[in-house]
XYZ file of N, CA and C in Angstrom:
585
model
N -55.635 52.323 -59.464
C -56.035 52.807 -58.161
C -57.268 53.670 -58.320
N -58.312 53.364 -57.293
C -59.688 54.299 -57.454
C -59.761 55.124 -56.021
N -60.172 56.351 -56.019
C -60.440 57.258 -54.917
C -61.644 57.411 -55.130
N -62.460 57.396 -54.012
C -63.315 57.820 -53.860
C -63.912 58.590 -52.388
N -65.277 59.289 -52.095
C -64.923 59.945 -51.032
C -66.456 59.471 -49.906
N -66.172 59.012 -48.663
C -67.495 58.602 -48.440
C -67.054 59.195 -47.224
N -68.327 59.123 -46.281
C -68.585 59.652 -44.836
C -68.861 61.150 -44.843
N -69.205 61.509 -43.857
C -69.699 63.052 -43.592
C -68.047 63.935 -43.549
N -67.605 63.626 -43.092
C -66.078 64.272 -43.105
C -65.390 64.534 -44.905
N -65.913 63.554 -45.492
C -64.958 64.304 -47.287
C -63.751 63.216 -47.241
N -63.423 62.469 -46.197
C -62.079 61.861 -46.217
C -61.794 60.983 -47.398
N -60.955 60.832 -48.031
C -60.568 59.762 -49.326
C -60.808 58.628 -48.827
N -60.986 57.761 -49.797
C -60.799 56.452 -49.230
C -59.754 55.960 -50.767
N -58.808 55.232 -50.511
C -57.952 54.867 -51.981
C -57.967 53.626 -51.524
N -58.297 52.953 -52.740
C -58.806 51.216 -53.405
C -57.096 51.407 -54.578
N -56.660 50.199 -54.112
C -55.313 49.537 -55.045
C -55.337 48.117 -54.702
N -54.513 47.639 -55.230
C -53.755 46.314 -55.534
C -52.024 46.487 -55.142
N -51.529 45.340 -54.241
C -50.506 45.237 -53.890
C -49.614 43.929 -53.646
N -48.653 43.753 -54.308
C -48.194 42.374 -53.533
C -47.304 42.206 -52.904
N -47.406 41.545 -51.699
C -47.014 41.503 -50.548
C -44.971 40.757 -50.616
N -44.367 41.244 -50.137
C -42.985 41.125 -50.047
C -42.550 40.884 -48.962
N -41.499 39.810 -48.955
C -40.389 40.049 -47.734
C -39.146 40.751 -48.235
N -38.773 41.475 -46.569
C -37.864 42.514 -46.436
C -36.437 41.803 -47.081
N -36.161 42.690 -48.034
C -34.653 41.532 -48.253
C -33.801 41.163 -47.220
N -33.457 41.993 -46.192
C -32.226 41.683 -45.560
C -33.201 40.602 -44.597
N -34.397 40.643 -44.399
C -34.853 39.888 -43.558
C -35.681 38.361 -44.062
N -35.568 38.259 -45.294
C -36.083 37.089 -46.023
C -36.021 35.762 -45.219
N -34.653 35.909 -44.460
C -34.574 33.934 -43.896
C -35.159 33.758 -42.910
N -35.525 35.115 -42.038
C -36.212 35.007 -40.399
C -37.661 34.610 -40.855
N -37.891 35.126 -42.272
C -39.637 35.456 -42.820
C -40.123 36.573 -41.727
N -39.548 37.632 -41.345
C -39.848 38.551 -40.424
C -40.498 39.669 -41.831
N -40.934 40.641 -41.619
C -41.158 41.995 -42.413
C -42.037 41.687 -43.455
N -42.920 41.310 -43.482
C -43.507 40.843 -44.502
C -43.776 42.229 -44.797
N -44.359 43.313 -46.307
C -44.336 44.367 -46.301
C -45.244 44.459 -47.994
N -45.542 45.783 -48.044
C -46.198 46.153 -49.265
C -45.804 47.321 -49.612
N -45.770 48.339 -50.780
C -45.304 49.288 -51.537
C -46.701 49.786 -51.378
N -46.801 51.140 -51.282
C -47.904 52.195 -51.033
C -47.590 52.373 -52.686
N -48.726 52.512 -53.438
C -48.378 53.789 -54.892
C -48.620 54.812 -54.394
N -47.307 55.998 -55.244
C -46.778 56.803 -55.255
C -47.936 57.858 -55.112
N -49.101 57.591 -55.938
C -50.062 58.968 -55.575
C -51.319 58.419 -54.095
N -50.996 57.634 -53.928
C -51.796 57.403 -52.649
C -50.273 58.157 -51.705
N -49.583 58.170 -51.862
C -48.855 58.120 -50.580
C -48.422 59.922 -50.520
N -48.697 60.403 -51.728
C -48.332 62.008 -52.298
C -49.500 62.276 -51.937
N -50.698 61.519 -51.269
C -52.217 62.934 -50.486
C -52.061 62.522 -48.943
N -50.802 61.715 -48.573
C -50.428 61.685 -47.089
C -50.600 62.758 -46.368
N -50.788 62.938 -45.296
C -50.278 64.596 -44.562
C -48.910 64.345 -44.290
N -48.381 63.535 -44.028
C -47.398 63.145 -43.515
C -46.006 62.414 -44.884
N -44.943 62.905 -44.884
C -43.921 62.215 -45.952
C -42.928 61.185 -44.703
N -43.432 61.480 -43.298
C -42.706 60.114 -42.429
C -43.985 59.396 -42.649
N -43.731 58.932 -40.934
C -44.613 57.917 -40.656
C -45.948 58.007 -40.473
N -47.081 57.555 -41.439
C -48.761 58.003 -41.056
C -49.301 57.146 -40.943
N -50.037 57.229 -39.768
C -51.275 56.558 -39.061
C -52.359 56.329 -40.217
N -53.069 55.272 -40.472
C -53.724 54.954 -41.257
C -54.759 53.643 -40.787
N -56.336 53.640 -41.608
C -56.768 52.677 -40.886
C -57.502 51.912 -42.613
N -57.715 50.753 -42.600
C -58.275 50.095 -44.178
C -58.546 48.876 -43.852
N -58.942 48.423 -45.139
C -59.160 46.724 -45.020
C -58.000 45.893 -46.098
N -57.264 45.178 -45.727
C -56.816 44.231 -47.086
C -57.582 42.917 -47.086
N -57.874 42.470 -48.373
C -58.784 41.968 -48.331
C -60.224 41.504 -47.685
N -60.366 42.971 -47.236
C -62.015 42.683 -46.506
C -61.403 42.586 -44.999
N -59.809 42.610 -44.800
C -60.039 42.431 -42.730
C -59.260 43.743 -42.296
N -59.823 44.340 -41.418
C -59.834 45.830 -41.199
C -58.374 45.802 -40.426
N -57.453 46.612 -40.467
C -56.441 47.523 -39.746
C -56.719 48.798 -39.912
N -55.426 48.855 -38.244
C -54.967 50.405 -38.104
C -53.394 49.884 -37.756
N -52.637 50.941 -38.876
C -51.561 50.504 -39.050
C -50.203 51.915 -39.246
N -49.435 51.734 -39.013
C -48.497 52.848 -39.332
C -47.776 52.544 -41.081
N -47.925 53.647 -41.843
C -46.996 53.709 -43.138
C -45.849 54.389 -43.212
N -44.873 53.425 -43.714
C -43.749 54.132 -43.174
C -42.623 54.449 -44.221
N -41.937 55.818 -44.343
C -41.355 55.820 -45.687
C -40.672 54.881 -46.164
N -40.470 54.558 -47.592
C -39.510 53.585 -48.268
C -38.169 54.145 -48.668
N -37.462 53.344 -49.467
C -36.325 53.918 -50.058
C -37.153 54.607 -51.445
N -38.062 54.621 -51.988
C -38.507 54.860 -53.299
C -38.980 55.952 -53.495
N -39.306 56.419 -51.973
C -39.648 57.991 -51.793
C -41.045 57.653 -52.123
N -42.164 56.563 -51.534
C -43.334 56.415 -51.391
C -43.382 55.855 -49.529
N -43.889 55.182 -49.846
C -44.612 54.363 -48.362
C -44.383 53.276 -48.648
N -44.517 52.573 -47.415
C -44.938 50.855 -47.052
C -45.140 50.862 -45.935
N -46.603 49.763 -46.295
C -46.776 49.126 -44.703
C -46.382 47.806 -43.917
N -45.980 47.719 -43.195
C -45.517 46.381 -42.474
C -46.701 45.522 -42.131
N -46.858 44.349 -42.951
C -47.975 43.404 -42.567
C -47.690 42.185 -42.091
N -48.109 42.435 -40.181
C -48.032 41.680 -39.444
C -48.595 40.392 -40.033
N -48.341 39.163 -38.939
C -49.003 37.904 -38.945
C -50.825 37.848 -38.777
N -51.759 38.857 -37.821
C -52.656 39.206 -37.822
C -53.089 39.215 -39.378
N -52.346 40.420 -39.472
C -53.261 41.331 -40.734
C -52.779 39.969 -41.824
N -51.982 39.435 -42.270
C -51.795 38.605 -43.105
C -52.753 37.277 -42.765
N -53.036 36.156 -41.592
C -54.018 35.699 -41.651
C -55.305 36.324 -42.219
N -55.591 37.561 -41.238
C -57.100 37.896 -41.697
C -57.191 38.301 -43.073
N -56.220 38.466 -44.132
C -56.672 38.760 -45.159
C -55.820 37.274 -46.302
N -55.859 36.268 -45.148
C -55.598 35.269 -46.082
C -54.608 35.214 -47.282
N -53.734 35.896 -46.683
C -52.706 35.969 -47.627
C -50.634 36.512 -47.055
N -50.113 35.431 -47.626
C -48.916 35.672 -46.970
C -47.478 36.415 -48.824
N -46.476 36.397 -48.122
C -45.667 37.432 -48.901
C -45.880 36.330 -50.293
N -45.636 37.290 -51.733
C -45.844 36.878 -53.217
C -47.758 37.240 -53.696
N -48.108 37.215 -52.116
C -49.434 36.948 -52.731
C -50.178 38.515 -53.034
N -50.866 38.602 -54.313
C -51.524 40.417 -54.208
C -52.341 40.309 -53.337
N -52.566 41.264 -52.913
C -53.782 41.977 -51.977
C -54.808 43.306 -52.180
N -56.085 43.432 -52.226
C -56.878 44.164 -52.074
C -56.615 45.319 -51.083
N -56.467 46.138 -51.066
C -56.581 47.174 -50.287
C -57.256 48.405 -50.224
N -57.970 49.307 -49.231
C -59.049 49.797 -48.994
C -58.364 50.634 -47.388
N -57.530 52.194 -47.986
C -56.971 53.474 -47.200
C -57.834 54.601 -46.966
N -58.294 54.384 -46.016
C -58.699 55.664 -45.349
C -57.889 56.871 -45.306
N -57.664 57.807 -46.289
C -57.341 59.375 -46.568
C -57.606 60.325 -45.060
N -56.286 61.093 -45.559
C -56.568 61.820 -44.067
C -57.930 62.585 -43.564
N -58.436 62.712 -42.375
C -59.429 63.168 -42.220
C -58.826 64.560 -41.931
N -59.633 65.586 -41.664
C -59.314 66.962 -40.882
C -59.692 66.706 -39.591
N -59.448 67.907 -39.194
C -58.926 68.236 -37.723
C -60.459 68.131 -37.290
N -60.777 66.843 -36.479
C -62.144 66.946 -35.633
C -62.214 67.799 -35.143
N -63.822 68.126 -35.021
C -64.293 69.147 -34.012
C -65.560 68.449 -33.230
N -65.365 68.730 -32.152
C -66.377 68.422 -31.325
C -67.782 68.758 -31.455
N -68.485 67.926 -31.298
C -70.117 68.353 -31.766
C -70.381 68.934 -30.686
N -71.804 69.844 -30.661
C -71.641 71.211 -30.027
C -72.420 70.761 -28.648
N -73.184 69.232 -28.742
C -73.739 68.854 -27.537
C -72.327 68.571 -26.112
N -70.856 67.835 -27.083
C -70.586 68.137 -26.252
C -69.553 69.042 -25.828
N -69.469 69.901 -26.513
C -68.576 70.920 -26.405
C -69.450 71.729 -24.842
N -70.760 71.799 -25.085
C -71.602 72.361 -24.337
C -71.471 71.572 -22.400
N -70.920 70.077 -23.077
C -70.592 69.334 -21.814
C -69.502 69.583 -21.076
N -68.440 69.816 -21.836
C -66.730 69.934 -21.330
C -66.960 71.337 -20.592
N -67.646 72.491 -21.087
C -67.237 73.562 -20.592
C -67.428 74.025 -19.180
N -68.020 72.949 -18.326
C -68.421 73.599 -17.137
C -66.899 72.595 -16.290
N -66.342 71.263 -16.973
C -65.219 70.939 -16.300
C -63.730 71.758 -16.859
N -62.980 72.201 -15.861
C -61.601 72.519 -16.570
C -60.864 71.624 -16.796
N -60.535 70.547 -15.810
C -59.664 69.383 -16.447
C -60.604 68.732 -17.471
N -61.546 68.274 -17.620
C -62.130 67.789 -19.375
C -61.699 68.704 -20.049
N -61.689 69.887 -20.062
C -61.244 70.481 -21.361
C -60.573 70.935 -21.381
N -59.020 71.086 -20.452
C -57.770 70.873 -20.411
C -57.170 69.664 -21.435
N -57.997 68.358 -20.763
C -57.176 67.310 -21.523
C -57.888 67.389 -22.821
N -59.187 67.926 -22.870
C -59.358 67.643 -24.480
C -58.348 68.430 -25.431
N -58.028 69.556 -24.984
C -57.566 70.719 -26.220
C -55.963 69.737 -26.203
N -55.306 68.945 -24.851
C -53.866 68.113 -25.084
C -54.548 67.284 -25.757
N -55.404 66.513 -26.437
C -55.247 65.685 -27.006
C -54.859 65.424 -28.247
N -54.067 64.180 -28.932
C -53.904 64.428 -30.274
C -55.117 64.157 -31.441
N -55.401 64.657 -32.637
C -56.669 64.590 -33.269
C -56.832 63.494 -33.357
N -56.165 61.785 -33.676
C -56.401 60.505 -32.942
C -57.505 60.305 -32.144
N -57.145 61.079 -30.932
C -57.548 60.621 -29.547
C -59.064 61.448 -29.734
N -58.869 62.660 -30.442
C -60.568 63.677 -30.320
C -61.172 62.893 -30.988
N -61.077 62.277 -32.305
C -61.500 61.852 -33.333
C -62.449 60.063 -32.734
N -61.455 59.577 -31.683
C -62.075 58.461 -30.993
C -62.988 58.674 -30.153
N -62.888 59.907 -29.529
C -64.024 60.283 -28.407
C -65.114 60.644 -29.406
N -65.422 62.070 -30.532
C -66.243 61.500 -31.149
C -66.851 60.608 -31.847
N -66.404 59.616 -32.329
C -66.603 58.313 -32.783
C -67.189 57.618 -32.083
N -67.107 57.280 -30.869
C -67.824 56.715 -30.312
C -68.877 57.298 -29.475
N -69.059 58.948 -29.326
C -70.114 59.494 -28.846
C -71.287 59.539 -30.310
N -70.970 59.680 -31.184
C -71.518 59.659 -32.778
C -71.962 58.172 -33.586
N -71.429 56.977 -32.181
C -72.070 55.945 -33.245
C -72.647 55.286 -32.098
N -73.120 56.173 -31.298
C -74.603 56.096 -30.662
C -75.980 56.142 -31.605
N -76.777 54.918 -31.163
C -77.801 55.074 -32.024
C -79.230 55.862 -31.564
N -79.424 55.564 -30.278
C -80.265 56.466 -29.460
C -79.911 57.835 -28.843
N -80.973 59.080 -28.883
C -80.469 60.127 -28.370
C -80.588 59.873 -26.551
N -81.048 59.018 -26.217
C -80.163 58.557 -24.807
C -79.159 58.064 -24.285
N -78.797 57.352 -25.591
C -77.047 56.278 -25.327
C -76.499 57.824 -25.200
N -76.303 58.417 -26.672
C -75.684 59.651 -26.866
C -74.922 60.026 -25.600
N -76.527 60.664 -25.091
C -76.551 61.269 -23.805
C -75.264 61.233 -22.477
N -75.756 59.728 -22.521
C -75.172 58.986 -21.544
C -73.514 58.620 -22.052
N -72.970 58.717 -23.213
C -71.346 58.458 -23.259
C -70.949 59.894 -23.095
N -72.002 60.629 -23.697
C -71.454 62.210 -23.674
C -71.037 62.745 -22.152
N -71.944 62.171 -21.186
C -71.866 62.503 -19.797
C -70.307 62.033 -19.025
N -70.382 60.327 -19.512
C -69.207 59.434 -19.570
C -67.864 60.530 -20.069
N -67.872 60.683 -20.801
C -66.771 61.201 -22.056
C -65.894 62.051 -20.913
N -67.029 62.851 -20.482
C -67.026 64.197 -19.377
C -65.985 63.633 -18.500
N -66.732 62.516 -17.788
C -66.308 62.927 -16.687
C -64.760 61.625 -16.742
N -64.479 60.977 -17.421
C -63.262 60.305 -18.021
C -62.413 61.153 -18.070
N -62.486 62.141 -19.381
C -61.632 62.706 -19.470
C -61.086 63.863 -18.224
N -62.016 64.593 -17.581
C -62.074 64.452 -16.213
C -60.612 63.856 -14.952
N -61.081 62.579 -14.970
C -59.942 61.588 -14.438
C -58.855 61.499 -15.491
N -58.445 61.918 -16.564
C -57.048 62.166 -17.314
C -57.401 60.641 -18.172
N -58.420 60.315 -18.377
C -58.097 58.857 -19.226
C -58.528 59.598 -20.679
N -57.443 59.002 -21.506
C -57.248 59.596 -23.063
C -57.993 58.780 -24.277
N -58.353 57.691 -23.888
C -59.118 56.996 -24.708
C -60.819 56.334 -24.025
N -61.851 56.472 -24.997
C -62.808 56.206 -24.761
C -62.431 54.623 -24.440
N -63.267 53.884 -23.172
C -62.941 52.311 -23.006
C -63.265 51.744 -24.094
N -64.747 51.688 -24.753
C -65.239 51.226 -25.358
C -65.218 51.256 -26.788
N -64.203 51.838 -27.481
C -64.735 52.099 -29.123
C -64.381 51.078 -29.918
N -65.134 50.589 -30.687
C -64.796 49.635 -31.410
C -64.924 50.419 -32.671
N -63.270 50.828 -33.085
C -62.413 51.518 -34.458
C -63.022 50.669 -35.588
N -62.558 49.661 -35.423
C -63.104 48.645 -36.919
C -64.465 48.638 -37.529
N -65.376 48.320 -36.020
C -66.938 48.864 -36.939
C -67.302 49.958 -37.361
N -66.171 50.918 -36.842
C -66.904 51.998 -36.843
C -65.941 52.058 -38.567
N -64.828 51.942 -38.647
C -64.402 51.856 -39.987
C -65.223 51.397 -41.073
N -65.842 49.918 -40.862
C -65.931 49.055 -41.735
C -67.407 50.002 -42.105
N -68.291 50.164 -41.301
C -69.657 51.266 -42.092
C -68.814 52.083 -43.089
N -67.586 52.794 -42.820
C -67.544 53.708 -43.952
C -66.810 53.188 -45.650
N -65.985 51.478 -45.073
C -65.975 51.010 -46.514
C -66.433 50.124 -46.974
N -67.796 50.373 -47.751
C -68.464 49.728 -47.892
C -67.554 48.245 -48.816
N -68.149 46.917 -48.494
C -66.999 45.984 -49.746
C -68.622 44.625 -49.432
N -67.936 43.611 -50.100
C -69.129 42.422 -50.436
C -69.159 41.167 -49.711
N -68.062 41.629 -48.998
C -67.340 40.999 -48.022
C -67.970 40.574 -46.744
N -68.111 39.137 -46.007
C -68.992 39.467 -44.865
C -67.997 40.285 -43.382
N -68.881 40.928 -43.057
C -67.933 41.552 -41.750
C -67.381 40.977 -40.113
N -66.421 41.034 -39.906
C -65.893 40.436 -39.026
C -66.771 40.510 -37.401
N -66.617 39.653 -36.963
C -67.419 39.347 -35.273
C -66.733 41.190 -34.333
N -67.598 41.424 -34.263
C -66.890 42.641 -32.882
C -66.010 42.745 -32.403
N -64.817 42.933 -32.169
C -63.014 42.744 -31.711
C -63.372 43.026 -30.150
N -64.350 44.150 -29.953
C -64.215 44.706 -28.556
C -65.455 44.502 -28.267
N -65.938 44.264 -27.003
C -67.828 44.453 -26.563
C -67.782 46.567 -26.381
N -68.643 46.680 -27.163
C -69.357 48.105 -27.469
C -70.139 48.382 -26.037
N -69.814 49.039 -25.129
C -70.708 49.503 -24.038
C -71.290 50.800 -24.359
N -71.768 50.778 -23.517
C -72.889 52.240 -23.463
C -72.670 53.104 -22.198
């Protein structure tokens, strides 16, 4: 297993090898297809339940829940999705590529400077869970012009505003796949990216 640390945040990223299993009690449905977390990827969790996590197996991006084992590590449940896109079904190893916990987002100060004149925006921002902050900056931050910026930052406002908890537009995966880098070609857009 290799760690390494990329993006402006410090977050881990952990590179392993895994092979993919069915659930015993569930072997005849072929339901649960599943993988074993190693023990020191799963010991820099924040979490010893269930953690939110986002990676690639073999080069095709998830966001997925890890969920404790009997072994006193992790496993993740790999759907039919995630098993097509990474071309591989139970017996077979897999590449994998974990995004390490990030810290507690903070809002960049353009728009911190935005929320403060609404009380419901920054009512619902401070309810939100770091998930949900972490998506609103993400997609105010992978603006490429300081006018798009502008303009989701304004958006962001007045959304959250109307009580909606997720940005419409973020597309998680690209914004993932910039931070792991692989040789791999990258997948078509899941979502259309608005502005």
């Amino acid at each position: 297993m290799k760690k390494s640390k990329l993006g402006k945040s410090g977050a881990p990223v952990f590179r392993f090898k895994a092979r993919l299993f069915r659930h015993p009690n569930m072997a005849k449905t072929g339901c649960w297809t599943l993988l074993n977390v190693p023990k020191m990827v799963s010991k820099k969790l924040l979490s010893r339940g269930i953690a939110k996590v986002e990676g690639t197996m073999n080069g095709h991006p998830f966001r997925a829940a890890l969920e404790p084992n009997t072994s006193g590590s992790h496993w993740l449940r790999v759907n039919k999705a995630m098993r097509e896109g990474a071309g591989a079904d139970a017996g077979d190893m897999v590449k994998l590529v974990i995004l390490g916990p990030e810290p507690e987002p903070t809002a960049p100060a353009d728009l911190r400077v935005a929320l403060t004149p609404s009380h419901e925006a920054k009512t619902l921002w401070k309810d939100l869970t770091p998930i949900g902050r972490r998506d609103w900056i993400r997609w105010i931050e992978s603006a490429k012009k300081p006018e798009t910026r502008a303009r989701r930052i304004t958006r962001s406002v007045e959304q959250l505003s109307s009580g909606k908890r997720r940005p419409c537009c973020m597309n998680i995966y690209e914004f993932m796949m910039r931070r792991i880098p692989t040789n791999v070609s990258r997948p078509k857009s899941l979502y259309l990216l608005k502005n």
